[in-house]
CSV table of N, CA and C in Angstrom, one decimal:
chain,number,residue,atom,x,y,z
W,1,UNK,N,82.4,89.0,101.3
W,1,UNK,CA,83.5,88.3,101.8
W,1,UNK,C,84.7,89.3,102.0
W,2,UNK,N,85.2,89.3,103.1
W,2,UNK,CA,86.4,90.3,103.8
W,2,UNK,C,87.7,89.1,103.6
W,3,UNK,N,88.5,89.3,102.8
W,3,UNK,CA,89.9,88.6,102.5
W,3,UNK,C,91.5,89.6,102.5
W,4,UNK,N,92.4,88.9,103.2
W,4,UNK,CA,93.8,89.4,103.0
W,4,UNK,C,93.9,89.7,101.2
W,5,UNK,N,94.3,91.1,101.5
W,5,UNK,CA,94.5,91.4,99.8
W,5,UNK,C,96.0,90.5,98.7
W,6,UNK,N,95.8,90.6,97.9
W,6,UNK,CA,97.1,90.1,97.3
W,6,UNK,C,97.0,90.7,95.9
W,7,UNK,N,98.6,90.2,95.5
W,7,UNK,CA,99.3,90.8,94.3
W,7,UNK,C,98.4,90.4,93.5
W,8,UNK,N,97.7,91.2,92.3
W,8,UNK,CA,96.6,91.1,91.2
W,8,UNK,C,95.4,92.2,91.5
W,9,UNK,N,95.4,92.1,93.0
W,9,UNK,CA,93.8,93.1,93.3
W,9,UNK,C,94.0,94.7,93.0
W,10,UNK,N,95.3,94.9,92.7
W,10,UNK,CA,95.8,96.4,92.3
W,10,UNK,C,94.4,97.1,91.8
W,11,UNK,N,94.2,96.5,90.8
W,11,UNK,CA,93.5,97.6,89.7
W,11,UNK,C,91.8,97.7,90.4
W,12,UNK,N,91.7,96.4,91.3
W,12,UNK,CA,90.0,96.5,91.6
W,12,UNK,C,90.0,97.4,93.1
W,13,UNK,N,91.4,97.9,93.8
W,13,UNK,CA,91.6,98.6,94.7
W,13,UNK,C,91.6,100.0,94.1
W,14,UNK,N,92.6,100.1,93.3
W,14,UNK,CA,92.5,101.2,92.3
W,14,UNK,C,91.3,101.9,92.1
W,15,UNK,N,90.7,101.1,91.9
W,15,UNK,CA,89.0,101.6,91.0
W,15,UNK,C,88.1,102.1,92.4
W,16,UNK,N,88.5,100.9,93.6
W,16,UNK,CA,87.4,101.8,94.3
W,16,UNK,C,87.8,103.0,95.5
W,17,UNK,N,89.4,103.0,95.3
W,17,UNK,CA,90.0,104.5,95.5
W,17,UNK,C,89.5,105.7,94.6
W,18,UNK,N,89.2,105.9,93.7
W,18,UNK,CA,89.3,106.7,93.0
W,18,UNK,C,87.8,106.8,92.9
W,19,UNK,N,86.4,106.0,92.4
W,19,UNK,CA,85.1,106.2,92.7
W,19,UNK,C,85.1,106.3,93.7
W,20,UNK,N,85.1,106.2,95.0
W,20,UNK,CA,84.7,106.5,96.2
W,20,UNK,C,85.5,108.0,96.6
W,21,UNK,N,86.8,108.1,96.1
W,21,UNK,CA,86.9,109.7,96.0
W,21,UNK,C,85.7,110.5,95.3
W,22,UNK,N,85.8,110.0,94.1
W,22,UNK,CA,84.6,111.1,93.0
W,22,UNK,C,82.9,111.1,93.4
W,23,UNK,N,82.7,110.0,94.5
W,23,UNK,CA,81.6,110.2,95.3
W,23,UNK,C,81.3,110.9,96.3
W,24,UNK,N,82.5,110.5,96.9
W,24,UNK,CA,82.6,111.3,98.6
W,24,UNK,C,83.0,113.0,99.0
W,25,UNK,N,83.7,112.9,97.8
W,25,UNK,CA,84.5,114.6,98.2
W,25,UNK,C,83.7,115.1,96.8
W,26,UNK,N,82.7,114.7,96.2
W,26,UNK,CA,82.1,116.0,95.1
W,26,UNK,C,81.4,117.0,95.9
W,27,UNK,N,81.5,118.0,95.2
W,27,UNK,CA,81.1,119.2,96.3
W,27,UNK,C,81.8,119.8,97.0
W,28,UNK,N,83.0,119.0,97.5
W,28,UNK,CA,83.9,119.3,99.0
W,28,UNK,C,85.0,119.5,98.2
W,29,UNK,N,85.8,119.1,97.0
W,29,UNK,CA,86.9,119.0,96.5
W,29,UNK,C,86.9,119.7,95.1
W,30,UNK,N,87.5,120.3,94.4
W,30,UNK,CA,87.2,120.6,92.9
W,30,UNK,C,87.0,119.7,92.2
W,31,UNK,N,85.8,119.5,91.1
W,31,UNK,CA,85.6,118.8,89.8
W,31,UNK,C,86.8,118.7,89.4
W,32,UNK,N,87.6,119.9,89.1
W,32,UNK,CA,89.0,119.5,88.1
W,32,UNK,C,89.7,118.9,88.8
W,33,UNK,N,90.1,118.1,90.1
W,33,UNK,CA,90.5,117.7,90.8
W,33,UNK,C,89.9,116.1,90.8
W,34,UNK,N,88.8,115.9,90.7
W,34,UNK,CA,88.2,114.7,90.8
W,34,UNK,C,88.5,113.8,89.5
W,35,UNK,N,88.3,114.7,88.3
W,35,UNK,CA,88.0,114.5,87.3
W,35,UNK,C,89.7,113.6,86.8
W,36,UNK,N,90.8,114.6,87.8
W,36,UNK,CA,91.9,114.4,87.3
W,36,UNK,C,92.5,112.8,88.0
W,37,UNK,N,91.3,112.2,88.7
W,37,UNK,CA,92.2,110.9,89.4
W,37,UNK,C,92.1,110.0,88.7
W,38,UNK,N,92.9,108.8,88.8
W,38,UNK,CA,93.0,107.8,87.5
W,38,UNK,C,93.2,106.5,88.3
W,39,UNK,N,92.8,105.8,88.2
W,39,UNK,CA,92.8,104.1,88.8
W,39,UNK,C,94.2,103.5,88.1
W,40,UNK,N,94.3,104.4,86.9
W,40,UNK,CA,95.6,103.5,86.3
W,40,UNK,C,96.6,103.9,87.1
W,41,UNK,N,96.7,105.3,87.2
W,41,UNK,CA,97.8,106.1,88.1
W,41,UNK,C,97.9,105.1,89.5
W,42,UNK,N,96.5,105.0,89.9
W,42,UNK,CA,97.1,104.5,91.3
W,42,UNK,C,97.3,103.1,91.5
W,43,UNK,N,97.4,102.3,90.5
W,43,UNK,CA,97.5,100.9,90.7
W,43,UNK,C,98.9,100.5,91.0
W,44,UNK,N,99.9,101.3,90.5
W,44,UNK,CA,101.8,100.8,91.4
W,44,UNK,C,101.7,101.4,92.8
W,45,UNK,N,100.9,102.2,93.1
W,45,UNK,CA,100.3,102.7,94.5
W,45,UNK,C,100.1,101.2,95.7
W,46,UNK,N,99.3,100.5,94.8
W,46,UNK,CA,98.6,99.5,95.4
W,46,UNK,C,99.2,98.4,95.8
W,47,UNK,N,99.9,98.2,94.4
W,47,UNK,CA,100.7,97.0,94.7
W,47,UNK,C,101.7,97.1,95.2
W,48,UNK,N,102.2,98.3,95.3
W,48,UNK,CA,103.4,98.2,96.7
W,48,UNK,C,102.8,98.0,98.1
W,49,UNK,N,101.6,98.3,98.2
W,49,UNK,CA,101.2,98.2,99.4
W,49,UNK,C,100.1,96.5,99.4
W,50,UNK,N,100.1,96.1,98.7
W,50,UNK,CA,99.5,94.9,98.5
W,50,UNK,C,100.9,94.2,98.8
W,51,UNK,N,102.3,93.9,98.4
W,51,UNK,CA,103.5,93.9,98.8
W,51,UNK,C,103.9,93.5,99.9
W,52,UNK,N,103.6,94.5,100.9
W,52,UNK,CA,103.4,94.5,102.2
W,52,UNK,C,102.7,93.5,103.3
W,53,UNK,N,101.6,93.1,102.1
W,53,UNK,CA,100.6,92.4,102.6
W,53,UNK,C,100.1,93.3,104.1
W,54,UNK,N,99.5,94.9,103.2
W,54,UNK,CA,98.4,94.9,104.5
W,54,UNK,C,97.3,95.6,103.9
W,55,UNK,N,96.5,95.0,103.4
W,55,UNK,CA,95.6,95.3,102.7
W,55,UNK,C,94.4,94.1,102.8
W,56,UNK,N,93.2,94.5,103.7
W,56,UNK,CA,92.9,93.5,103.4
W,56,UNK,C,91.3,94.3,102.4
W,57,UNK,N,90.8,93.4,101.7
W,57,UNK,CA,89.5,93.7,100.4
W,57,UNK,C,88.1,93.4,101.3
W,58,UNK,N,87.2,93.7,100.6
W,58,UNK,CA,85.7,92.7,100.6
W,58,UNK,C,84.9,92.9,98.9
W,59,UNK,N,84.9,92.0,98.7
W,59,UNK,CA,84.6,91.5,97.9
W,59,UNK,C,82.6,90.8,97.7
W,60,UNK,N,82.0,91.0,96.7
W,60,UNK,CA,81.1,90.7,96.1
W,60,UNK,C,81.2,90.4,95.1
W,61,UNK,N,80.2,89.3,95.0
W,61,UNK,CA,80.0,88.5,93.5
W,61,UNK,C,81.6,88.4,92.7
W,62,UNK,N,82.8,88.4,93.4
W,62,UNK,CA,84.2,88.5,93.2
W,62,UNK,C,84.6,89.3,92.4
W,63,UNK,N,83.8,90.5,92.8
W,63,UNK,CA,84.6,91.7,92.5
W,63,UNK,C,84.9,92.7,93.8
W,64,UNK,N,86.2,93.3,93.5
W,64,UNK,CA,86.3,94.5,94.5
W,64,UNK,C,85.6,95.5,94.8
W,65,UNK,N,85.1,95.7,96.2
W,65,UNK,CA,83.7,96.6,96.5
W,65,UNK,C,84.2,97.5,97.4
W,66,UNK,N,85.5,96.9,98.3
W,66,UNK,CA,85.8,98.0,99.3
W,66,UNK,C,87.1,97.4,100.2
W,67,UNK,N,88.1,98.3,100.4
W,67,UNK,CA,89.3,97.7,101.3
W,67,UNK,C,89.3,98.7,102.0
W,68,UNK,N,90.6,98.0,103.2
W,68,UNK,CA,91.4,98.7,104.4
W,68,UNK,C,92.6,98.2,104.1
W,69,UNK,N,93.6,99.3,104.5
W,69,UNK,CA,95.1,99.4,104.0
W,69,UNK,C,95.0,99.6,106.0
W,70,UNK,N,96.2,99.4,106.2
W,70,UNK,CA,97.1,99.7,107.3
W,70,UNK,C,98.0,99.3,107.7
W,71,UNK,N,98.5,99.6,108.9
W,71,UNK,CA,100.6,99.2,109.0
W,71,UNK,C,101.2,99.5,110.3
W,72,UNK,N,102.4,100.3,110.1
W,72,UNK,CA,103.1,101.2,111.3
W,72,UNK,C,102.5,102.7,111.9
W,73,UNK,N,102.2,102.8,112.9
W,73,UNK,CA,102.0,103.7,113.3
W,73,UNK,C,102.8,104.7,113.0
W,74,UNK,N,102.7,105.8,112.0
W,74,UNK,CA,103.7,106.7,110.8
W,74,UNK,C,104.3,107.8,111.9
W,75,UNK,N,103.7,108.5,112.7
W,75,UNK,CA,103.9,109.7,113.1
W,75,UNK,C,104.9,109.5,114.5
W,76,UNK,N,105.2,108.6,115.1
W,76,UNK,CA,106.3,108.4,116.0
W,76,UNK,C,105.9,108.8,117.0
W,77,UNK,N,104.4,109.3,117.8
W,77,UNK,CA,104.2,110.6,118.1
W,77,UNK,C,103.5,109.8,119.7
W,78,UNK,N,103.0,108.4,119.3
W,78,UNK,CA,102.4,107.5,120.0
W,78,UNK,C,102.4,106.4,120.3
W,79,UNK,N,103.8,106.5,120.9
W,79,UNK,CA,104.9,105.0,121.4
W,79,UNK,C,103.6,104.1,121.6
W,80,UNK,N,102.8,104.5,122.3
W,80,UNK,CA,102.1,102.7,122.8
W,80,UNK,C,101.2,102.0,121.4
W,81,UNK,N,101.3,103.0,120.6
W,81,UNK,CA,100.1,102.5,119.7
W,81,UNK,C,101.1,101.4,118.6
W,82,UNK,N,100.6,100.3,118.3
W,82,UNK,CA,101.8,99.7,117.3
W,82,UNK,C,101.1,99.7,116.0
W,83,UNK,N,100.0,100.3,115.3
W,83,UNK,CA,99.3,100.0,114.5
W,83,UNK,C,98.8,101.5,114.2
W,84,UNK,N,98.1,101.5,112.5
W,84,UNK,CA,97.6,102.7,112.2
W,84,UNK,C,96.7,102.4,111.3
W,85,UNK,N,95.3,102.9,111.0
W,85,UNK,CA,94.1,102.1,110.0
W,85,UNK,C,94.9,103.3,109.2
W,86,UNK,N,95.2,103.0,107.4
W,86,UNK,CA,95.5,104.3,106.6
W,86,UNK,C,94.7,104.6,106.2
W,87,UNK,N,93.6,103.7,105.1
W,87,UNK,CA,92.8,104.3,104.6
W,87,UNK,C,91.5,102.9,104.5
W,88,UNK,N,90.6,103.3,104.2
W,88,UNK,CA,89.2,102.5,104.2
W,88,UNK,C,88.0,103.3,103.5
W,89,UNK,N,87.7,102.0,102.2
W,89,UNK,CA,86.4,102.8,101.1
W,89,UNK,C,85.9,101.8,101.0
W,90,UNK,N,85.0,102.2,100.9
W,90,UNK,CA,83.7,101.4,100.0
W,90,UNK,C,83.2,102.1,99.1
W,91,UNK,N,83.1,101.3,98.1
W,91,UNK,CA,82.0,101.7,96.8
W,91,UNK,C,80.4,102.5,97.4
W,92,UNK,N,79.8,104.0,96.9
W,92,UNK,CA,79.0,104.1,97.6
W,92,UNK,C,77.6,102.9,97.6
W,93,UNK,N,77.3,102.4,96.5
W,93,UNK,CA,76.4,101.2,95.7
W,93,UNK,C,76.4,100.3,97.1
W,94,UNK,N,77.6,100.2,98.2
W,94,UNK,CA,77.6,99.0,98.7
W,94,UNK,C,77.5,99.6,100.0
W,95,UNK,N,77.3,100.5,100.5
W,95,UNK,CA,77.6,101.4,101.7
W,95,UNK,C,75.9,101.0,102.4
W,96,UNK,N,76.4,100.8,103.6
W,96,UNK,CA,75.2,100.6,104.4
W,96,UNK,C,74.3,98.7,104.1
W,97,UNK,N,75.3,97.6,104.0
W,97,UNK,CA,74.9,97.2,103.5
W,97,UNK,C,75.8,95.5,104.7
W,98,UNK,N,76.1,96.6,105.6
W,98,UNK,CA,76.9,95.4,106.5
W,98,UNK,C,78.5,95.0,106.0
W,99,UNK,N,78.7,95.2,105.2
W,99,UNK,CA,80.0,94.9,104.8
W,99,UNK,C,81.0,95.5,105.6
């Protein structure tokens, strides 16, 4: 299920920022670098941007499996564009799986 995110989903956004980092960039990024990211760290991350309301989730068995954040086009750089995807993960468990 693909749902508008809201205030509470912080920490299940959290979790799959941070596992989907420690899956995707091992190898490509330092261990001490992976090792050092924290779901707790990034959950006031989230909820300011849950805040915003642009966040939307997908969800399994009602848990957090994988979101997309996006907003204002940041960079100024591309008057006609009004929109910018920021970020988008999925759990790798759930990757390839239609979601």
């Amino acid at each position: 299920m693909i749902r508008q995110g809201r205030i509470g989903d912080e920490a299940g956004i959290a979790n799959v920022h941070v596992e989907s980092w420690k899956s995707t960039y091992k190898g490509l990024v330092p261990d001490s670098f992976l090792d050092s990211l924290s779901a707790e760290k990034r959950k006031p991350l989230w909820k300011k941007q849950l805040e915003s309301n642009s966040v939307f989730v997908a969800e399994e068995n009602g848990q957090i499996v994988g979101f997309a954040s996006y907003g204002k086009e940041r960079t100024n750089k591309h008057p006609s564009y009004t929109g910018e995807l920021y970020a988008m993960y999925l759990l790798a468990e759930h990757q390839r799986k239609g979601i």
